[in-house]
PDB file of C-alpha atoms and ligand atoms in Angstrom:
ATOM      1  CA  MET A   7      -6.618  -3.892  10.229  1.00  0.00           C
ATOM      2  CA  GLU A   8      -7.119  -4.154  13.579  1.00  0.00           C
ATOM      3  CA  ALA A   9      -8.989  -1.127  13.667  1.00  0.00           C
ATOM      4  CA  LEU A  10     -11.592  -2.125  10.692  1.00  0.00           C
ATOM      5  CA  HIS A  11     -11.770  -5.146  12.388  1.00  0.00           C
ATOM      6  CA  ALA A  12     -12.974  -3.450  15.965  1.00  0.00           C
ATOM      7  CA  SER A  13     -15.213  -1.406  14.679  1.00  0.00           C
ATOM      8  CA  GLY A  14     -17.177  -4.108  13.010  1.00  0.00           C
ATOM      9  CA  ILE A  15     -17.051  -3.234   9.400  1.00  0.00           C
ATOM     10  CA  ASP A  16     -16.997  -6.594   7.496  1.00  0.00           C
ATOM     11  CA  TYR A  17     -14.159  -6.119   5.222  1.00  0.00           C
ATOM     12  CA  ALA A  18     -11.893  -7.918   2.845  1.00  0.00           C
ATOM     13  CA  ILE A  19      -7.997  -7.016   2.536  1.00  0.00           C
ATOM     14  CA  PHE A  20      -7.284  -6.560  -1.706  1.00  0.00           C
ATOM     15  CA  PHE A  21      -3.641  -7.112  -2.164  1.00  0.00           C
ATOM     16  CA  TYR A  22      -2.757  -5.442  -5.523  1.00  0.00           C
ATOM     17  CA  ASN A  23       0.634  -4.511  -5.382  1.00  0.00           C
ATOM     18  CA  PRO A  24       2.806  -4.857  -8.483  1.00  0.00           C
ATOM     19  CA  ASN A  25       5.208  -2.010  -7.630  1.00  0.00           C
ATOM     20  CA  ILE A  26       6.609  -4.084  -5.089  1.00  0.00           C
ATOM     21  CA  HIS A  27      10.253  -5.028  -6.523  1.00  0.00           C
ATOM     22  CA  PRO A  28      11.887  -7.585  -6.840  1.00  0.00           C
ATOM     23  CA  LYS A  29       9.617 -10.749  -6.346  1.00  0.00           C
ATOM     24  CA  LYS A  30      11.153 -12.128  -3.169  1.00  0.00           C
ATOM     25  CA  GLU A  31      10.215  -8.436  -1.211  1.00  0.00           C
ATOM     26  CA  TYR A  32       6.627  -9.038  -3.050  1.00  0.00           C
ATOM     27  CA  LEU A  33       6.388 -12.408  -1.820  1.00  0.00           C
ATOM     28  CA  LEU A  34       7.299 -11.305   1.607  1.00  0.00           C
ATOM     29  CA  ARG A  35       4.916  -8.448   2.336  1.00  0.00           C
ATOM     30  CA  LYS A  36       2.083 -10.452   0.969  1.00  0.00           C
ATOM     31  CA  GLU A  37       3.225 -13.491   3.004  1.00  0.00           C
ATOM     32  CA  GLU A  38       3.293 -10.919   6.158  1.00  0.00           C
ATOM     33  CA  ASN A  39      -0.545  -9.691   4.905  1.00  0.00           C
ATOM     34  CA  ILE A  40      -1.840 -13.456   4.758  1.00  0.00           C
ATOM     35  CA  ARG A  41      -0.510 -14.448   8.439  1.00  0.00           C
ATOM     36  CA  PHE A  42      -2.282 -11.271  10.035  1.00  0.00           C
ATOM     37  CA  ALA A  43      -5.386 -12.068   8.273  1.00  0.00           C
ATOM     38  CA  GLU A  44      -5.434 -15.792   8.859  1.00  0.00           C
ATOM     39  CA  GLN A  45      -5.099 -15.053  12.818  1.00  0.00           C
ATOM     40  CA  HIS A  46      -8.208 -12.583  12.438  1.00  0.00           C
ATOM     41  CA  GLY A  47     -10.318 -14.514   9.760  1.00  0.00           C
ATOM     42  CA  ILE A  48     -10.074 -11.246   7.784  1.00  0.00           C
ATOM     43  CA  GLU A  49     -10.724 -12.150   4.153  1.00  0.00           C
ATOM     44  CA  PHE A  50      -7.344 -12.155   1.841  1.00  0.00           C
ATOM     45  CA  ILE A  51      -7.987 -11.272  -1.731  1.00  0.00           C
ATOM     46  CA  ASP A  52      -4.770 -11.822  -3.570  1.00  0.00           C
ATOM     47  CA  ALA A  53      -4.390  -9.703  -7.307  1.00  0.00           C
ATOM     48  CA  ASP A  54      -2.771  -9.891  -9.642  1.00  0.00           C
ATOM     49  CA  TYR A  55       1.380  -9.280 -10.032  1.00  0.00           C
ATOM     50  CA  ASP A  56       1.039  -7.388 -13.437  1.00  0.00           C
ATOM     51  CA  THR A  57       4.944  -5.407 -13.111  1.00  0.00           C
ATOM     52  CA  ASP A  58       4.623  -5.541 -16.755  1.00  0.00           C
ATOM     53  CA  ASN A  59       1.634  -2.967 -16.488  1.00  0.00           C
ATOM     54  CA  TRP A  60       3.536  -1.191 -13.705  1.00  0.00           C
ATOM     55  CA  PHE A  61       6.115  -0.579 -15.500  1.00  0.00           C
ATOM     56  CA  ALA A  62       4.774   0.634 -18.610  1.00  0.00           C
ATOM     57  CA  ARG A  63       2.883   3.780 -16.226  1.00  0.00           C
ATOM     58  CA  ALA A  64       6.028   3.995 -14.765  1.00  0.00           C
ATOM     59  CA  LYS A  65       7.803   4.813 -18.302  1.00  0.00           C
ATOM     60  CA  GLY A  66       9.343   8.599 -17.914  1.00  0.00           C
ATOM     61  CA  MET A  67       9.493   8.947 -13.763  1.00  0.00           C
ATOM     62  CA  GLU A  68      12.216   6.512 -13.214  1.00  0.00           C
ATOM     63  CA  PHE A  69      14.069   9.584 -11.923  1.00  0.00           C
ATOM     64  CA  GLU A  70      10.797  11.221  -9.772  1.00  0.00           C
ATOM     65  CA  PRO A  71      11.267  11.681  -6.044  1.00  0.00           C
ATOM     66  CA  GLU A  72       8.912  10.058  -3.925  1.00  0.00           C
ATOM     67  CA  ARG A  73       5.647  12.175  -3.706  1.00  0.00           C
ATOM     68  CA  GLY A  74       6.114  13.133  -6.921  1.00  0.00           C
ATOM     69  CA  ILE A  75       4.145  12.096  -9.748  1.00  0.00           C
ATOM     70  CA  ARG A  76       5.117   8.448 -10.120  1.00  0.00           C
ATOM     71  CA  CYS A  77       3.346   8.194  -6.693  1.00  0.00           C
ATOM     72  CA  THR A  78       0.610   9.873  -7.773  1.00  0.00           C
ATOM     73  CA  MET A  79       0.309   7.056 -10.991  1.00  0.00           C
ATOM     74  CA  CYS A  80       1.230   4.276  -8.470  1.00  0.00           C
ATOM     75  CA  PHE A  81      -1.379   5.097  -6.228  1.00  0.00           C
ATOM     76  CA  ASP A  82      -3.939   5.720  -8.622  1.00  0.00           C
ATOM     77  CA  MET A  83      -3.203   2.412 -10.623  1.00  0.00           C
ATOM     78  CA  ARG A  84      -3.535   0.326  -7.343  1.00  0.00           C
ATOM     79  CA  PHE A  85      -6.945   2.551  -6.376  1.00  0.00           C
ATOM     80  CA  GLU A  86      -8.138   2.101 -10.027  1.00  0.00           C
ATOM     81  CA  ARG A  87      -8.007  -1.665  -9.980  1.00  0.00           C
ATOM     82  CA  THR A  88      -9.282  -1.752  -5.933  1.00  0.00           C
ATOM     83  CA  ALA A  89     -12.760   0.251  -6.984  1.00  0.00           C
ATOM     84  CA  LEU A  90     -13.135  -1.626  -9.949  1.00  0.00           C
ATOM     85  CA  TYR A  91     -12.578  -5.141  -7.943  1.00  0.00           C
ATOM     86  CA  ALA A  92     -15.473  -3.404  -5.293  1.00  0.00           C
ATOM     87  CA  LYS A  93     -17.991  -2.395  -8.042  1.00  0.00           C
ATOM     88  CA  GLU A  94     -17.801  -5.852  -9.450  1.00  0.00           C
ATOM     89  CA  ASN A  95     -18.175  -7.967  -6.371  1.00  0.00           C
ATOM     90  CA  GLY A  96     -20.501  -5.482  -4.400  1.00  0.00           C
ATOM     91  CA  TYR A  97     -18.410  -4.007  -2.004  1.00  0.00           C
ATOM     92  CA  THR A  98     -19.693   0.458  -1.288  1.00  0.00           C
ATOM     93  CA  LEU A  99     -16.423   1.203   0.234  1.00  0.00           C
ATOM     94  CA  ILE A 100     -12.713   1.266  -0.512  1.00  0.00           C
ATOM     95  CA  SER A 101      -9.719   2.626   1.320  1.00  0.00           C
ATOM     96  CA  SER A 102      -6.202   2.025   1.818  1.00  0.00           C
ATOM     97  CA  SER A 103      -3.828   2.511   5.098  1.00  0.00           C
ATOM     98  CA  LEU A 104      -1.273   4.132   3.117  1.00  0.00           C
ATOM     99  CA  GLY A 105      -1.790   7.260   4.670  1.00  0.00           C
ATOM    100  CA  ILE A 106      -0.655   5.330   8.173  1.00  0.00           C
ATOM    101  CA  SER A 107       3.235   6.205   7.133  1.00  0.00           C
ATOM    102  CA  ARG A 108       4.350   9.248   8.183  1.00  0.00           C
ATOM    103  CA  TRP A 109       6.483   9.118   4.494  1.00  0.00           C
ATOM    104  CA  LYS A 110       3.515   9.650   2.440  1.00  0.00           C
ATOM    105  CA  ASP A 111       1.106  12.377   1.885  1.00  0.00           C
ATOM    106  CA  MET A 112      -2.099  11.879   2.827  1.00  0.00           C
ATOM    107  CA  ASN A 113      -3.411  14.488   0.849  1.00  0.00           C
ATOM    108  CA  GLN A 114      -2.071  12.930  -2.222  1.00  0.00           C
ATOM    109  CA  ILE A 115      -3.362   9.579  -1.364  1.00  0.00           C
ATOM    110  CA  ASN A 116      -6.452  10.638  -0.508  1.00  0.00           C
ATOM    111  CA  ASP A 117      -6.712  12.800  -3.834  1.00  0.00           C
ATOM    112  CA  CYS A 118      -6.503   9.270  -5.793  1.00  0.00           C
ATOM    113  CA  GLY A 119      -8.106   7.415  -3.905  1.00  0.00           C
ATOM    114  CA  HIS A 120     -11.642   9.877  -4.491  1.00  0.00           C
ATOM    115  CA  ARG A 121     -10.802   9.668  -8.229  1.00  0.00           C
ATOM    116  CA  ALA A 122     -10.957   6.149  -8.553  1.00  0.00           C
ATOM    117  CA  ALA A 123     -14.218   5.579  -7.218  1.00  0.00           C
ATOM    118  CA  ALA A 124     -15.571   8.642  -8.601  1.00  0.00           C
ATOM    119  CA  PRO A 125     -16.509   6.701 -12.188  1.00  0.00           C
ATOM    120  CA  TYR A 126     -18.647   4.238  -9.985  1.00  0.00           C
ATOM    121  CA  GLU A 127     -22.229   4.756  -8.712  1.00  0.00           C
ATOM    122  CA  GLY A 128     -21.947   3.183  -5.354  1.00  0.00           C
ATOM    123  CA  ILE A 129     -18.514   3.202  -4.298  1.00  0.00           C
ATOM    124  CA  GLU A 130     -17.029   5.631  -1.972  1.00  0.00           C
ATOM    125  CA  TYR A 131     -13.091   5.773  -1.320  1.00  0.00           C
ATOM    126  CA  TRP A 132     -12.407   6.392   2.392  1.00  0.00           C
ATOM    127  CA  ASP A 133     -10.207   9.108   3.733  1.00  0.00           C
ATOM    128  CA  TYR A 134      -9.707   8.093   7.428  1.00  0.00           C
ATOM    129  CA  ASN A 135      -6.542   9.376   8.896  1.00  0.00           C
ATOM    130  CA  TRP A 136      -5.194   6.189  10.025  1.00  0.00           C
ATOM    131  CA  ARG A 137      -2.907   8.099  11.947  1.00  0.00           C
ATOM    132  CA  LYS A 138      -5.189   9.679  14.246  1.00  0.00           C
ATOM    133  CA  LYS A 139      -6.391   8.427  17.868  1.00  0.00           C
ATOM    134  CA  GLY A 140      -2.809   6.675  18.473  1.00  0.00           C
ATOM    135  CA  GLY A 141      -2.648   5.198  15.066  1.00  0.00           C
ATOM    136  CA  SER A 142       0.421   5.225  14.346  1.00  0.00           C
ATOM    137  CA  LYS A 143       2.094   3.946  18.026  1.00  0.00           C
ATOM    138  CA  ARG A 144      -0.609   1.626  17.812  1.00  0.00           C
ATOM    139  CA  MET A 145       0.486   0.270  13.897  1.00  0.00           C
ATOM    140  CA  ILE A 146       4.539   0.615  15.644  1.00  0.00           C
ATOM    141  CA  GLU A 147       2.999  -1.694  18.967  1.00  0.00           C
ATOM    142  CA  ILE A 148       1.747  -4.255  16.479  1.00  0.00           C
ATOM    143  CA  SER A 149       4.539  -4.376  14.604  1.00  0.00           C
ATOM    144  CA  LYS A 150       6.619  -4.975  16.984  1.00  0.00           C
ATOM    145  CA  ARG A 151       4.410  -7.575  18.536  1.00  0.00           C
ATOM    146  CA  GLU A 152       3.858  -9.907  15.473  1.00  0.00           C
ATOM    147  CA  ARG A 153       7.291  -9.617  14.762  1.00  0.00           C
ATOM    148  CA  PHE A 154       6.553  -8.242  11.408  1.00  0.00           C
ATOM    149  CA  TYR A 155       9.407  -7.974   9.047  1.00  0.00           C
ATOM    150  CA  GLN A 156      10.234  -4.272   8.294  1.00  0.00           C
ATOM    151  CA  GLN A 157      10.148  -2.966   4.963  1.00  0.00           C
ATOM    152  CA  GLU A 158      13.427  -0.629   4.449  1.00  0.00           C
ATOM    153  CA  TYR A 159      11.854   1.499   1.083  1.00  0.00           C
ATOM    154  CA  CYS A 160       8.642   2.208  -0.324  1.00  0.00           C
ATOM    155  CA  GLY A 161       8.742  -0.877  -2.774  1.00  0.00           C
ATOM    156  CA  CYS A 162       9.492  -0.214  -6.378  1.00  0.00           C
ATOM    157  CA  VAL A 163      12.655  -0.807  -8.148  1.00  0.00           C
ATOM    158  CA  TYR A 164      13.665   3.128  -8.183  1.00  0.00           C
ATOM    159  CA  SER A 165      12.736   3.804  -3.879  1.00  0.00           C
ATOM    160  CA  LEU A 166      15.027   0.524  -3.569  1.00  0.00           C
ATOM    161  CA  ARG A 167      17.389   2.700  -6.084  1.00  0.00           C
ATOM    162  CA  ASP A 168      17.021   5.779  -3.799  1.00  0.00           C
ATOM    163  CA  SER A 169      17.002   4.070  -0.261  1.00  0.00           C
ATOM    164  CA  THR A 170      20.253   2.342  -1.224  1.00  0.00           C
ATOM    165  CA  SER A 171      22.645   5.668  -2.513  1.00  0.00           C
ATOM    166  CA  THR A 172      21.393   7.460   0.546  1.00  0.00           C
ATOM    167  CA  ALA A 173      22.416   4.858   2.728  1.00  0.00           C
ATOM    168  CA  ARG A 174      25.536   4.883   0.696  1.00  0.00           C
ATOM    169  CA  ARG A 175      25.930   8.257   1.138  1.00  0.00           C
ATOM    170  CA  ARG A 176      25.472   7.956   4.600  1.00  0.00           C
ATOM    171  CA  ALA A 177      28.512   5.366   5.021  1.00  0.00           C
ATOM    172  CA  ALA A 178      30.947   7.833   3.198  1.00  0.00           C
ATOM    173  CA  THR A 179      30.058  10.633   5.618  1.00  0.00           C
TER     174      THR A 179
HETATM  175  S1  SF4 B 227       8.109   5.471  -3.987  1.00  0.00           S
HETATM  176 FE1  SF4 B 227       6.262   3.961  -3.455  1.00  0.00          FE
HETATM  177  S2  SF4 B 227       4.658   4.821  -4.109  1.00  0.00           S
HETATM  178 FE2  SF4 B 227       6.076   6.333  -5.645  1.00  0.00          FE
HETATM  179  S3  SF4 B 227       6.174   4.651  -7.165  1.00  0.00           S
HETATM  180 FE3  SF4 B 227       8.000   3.869  -5.744  1.00  0.00          FE
HETATM  181  S4  SF4 B 227       6.606   2.105  -5.000  1.00  0.00           S
HETATM  182 FE4  SF4 B 227       5.061   3.582  -5.610  1.00  0.00          FE
END
């Protein structure tokens, strides 16, 4: 957000994360996002928390590992809604800061972003590498400065389950 703001690009935050579970965690992350957006005067668009759709699409992928096909579905779903919103509301570019996390596969994210934008004439997906030019370091600095809540798992109930069982295994060794 800070890098985009400094670049002079006129943008809005589209918060569409029906993957995040439970709702308490979803609200916590959203509130943190709103707090930063308000400080910088960035428009914040609060999209649906349509978890039923997310769970319907995730059916059969409950035990897929992170960075696997469930994550592709999850990125696809969120980018599809973003691209549709962009088309309907006069935006020309979509992107996501998801790739700044070292736990994520940037190629996987970028493929999903390009796929979502492809059906719409006049909409492009921006595959900017957020980790470059000190992006990751800056993210940590801002996070500390703002005292942002530190999420301990990616977001969905399955990533929560897997992070909890990993923590239990660590505690047992
Ligand atoms: S692990 Fe993260 S990206 Fe993958 S399905 Fe769950 S919330 Fe989505």
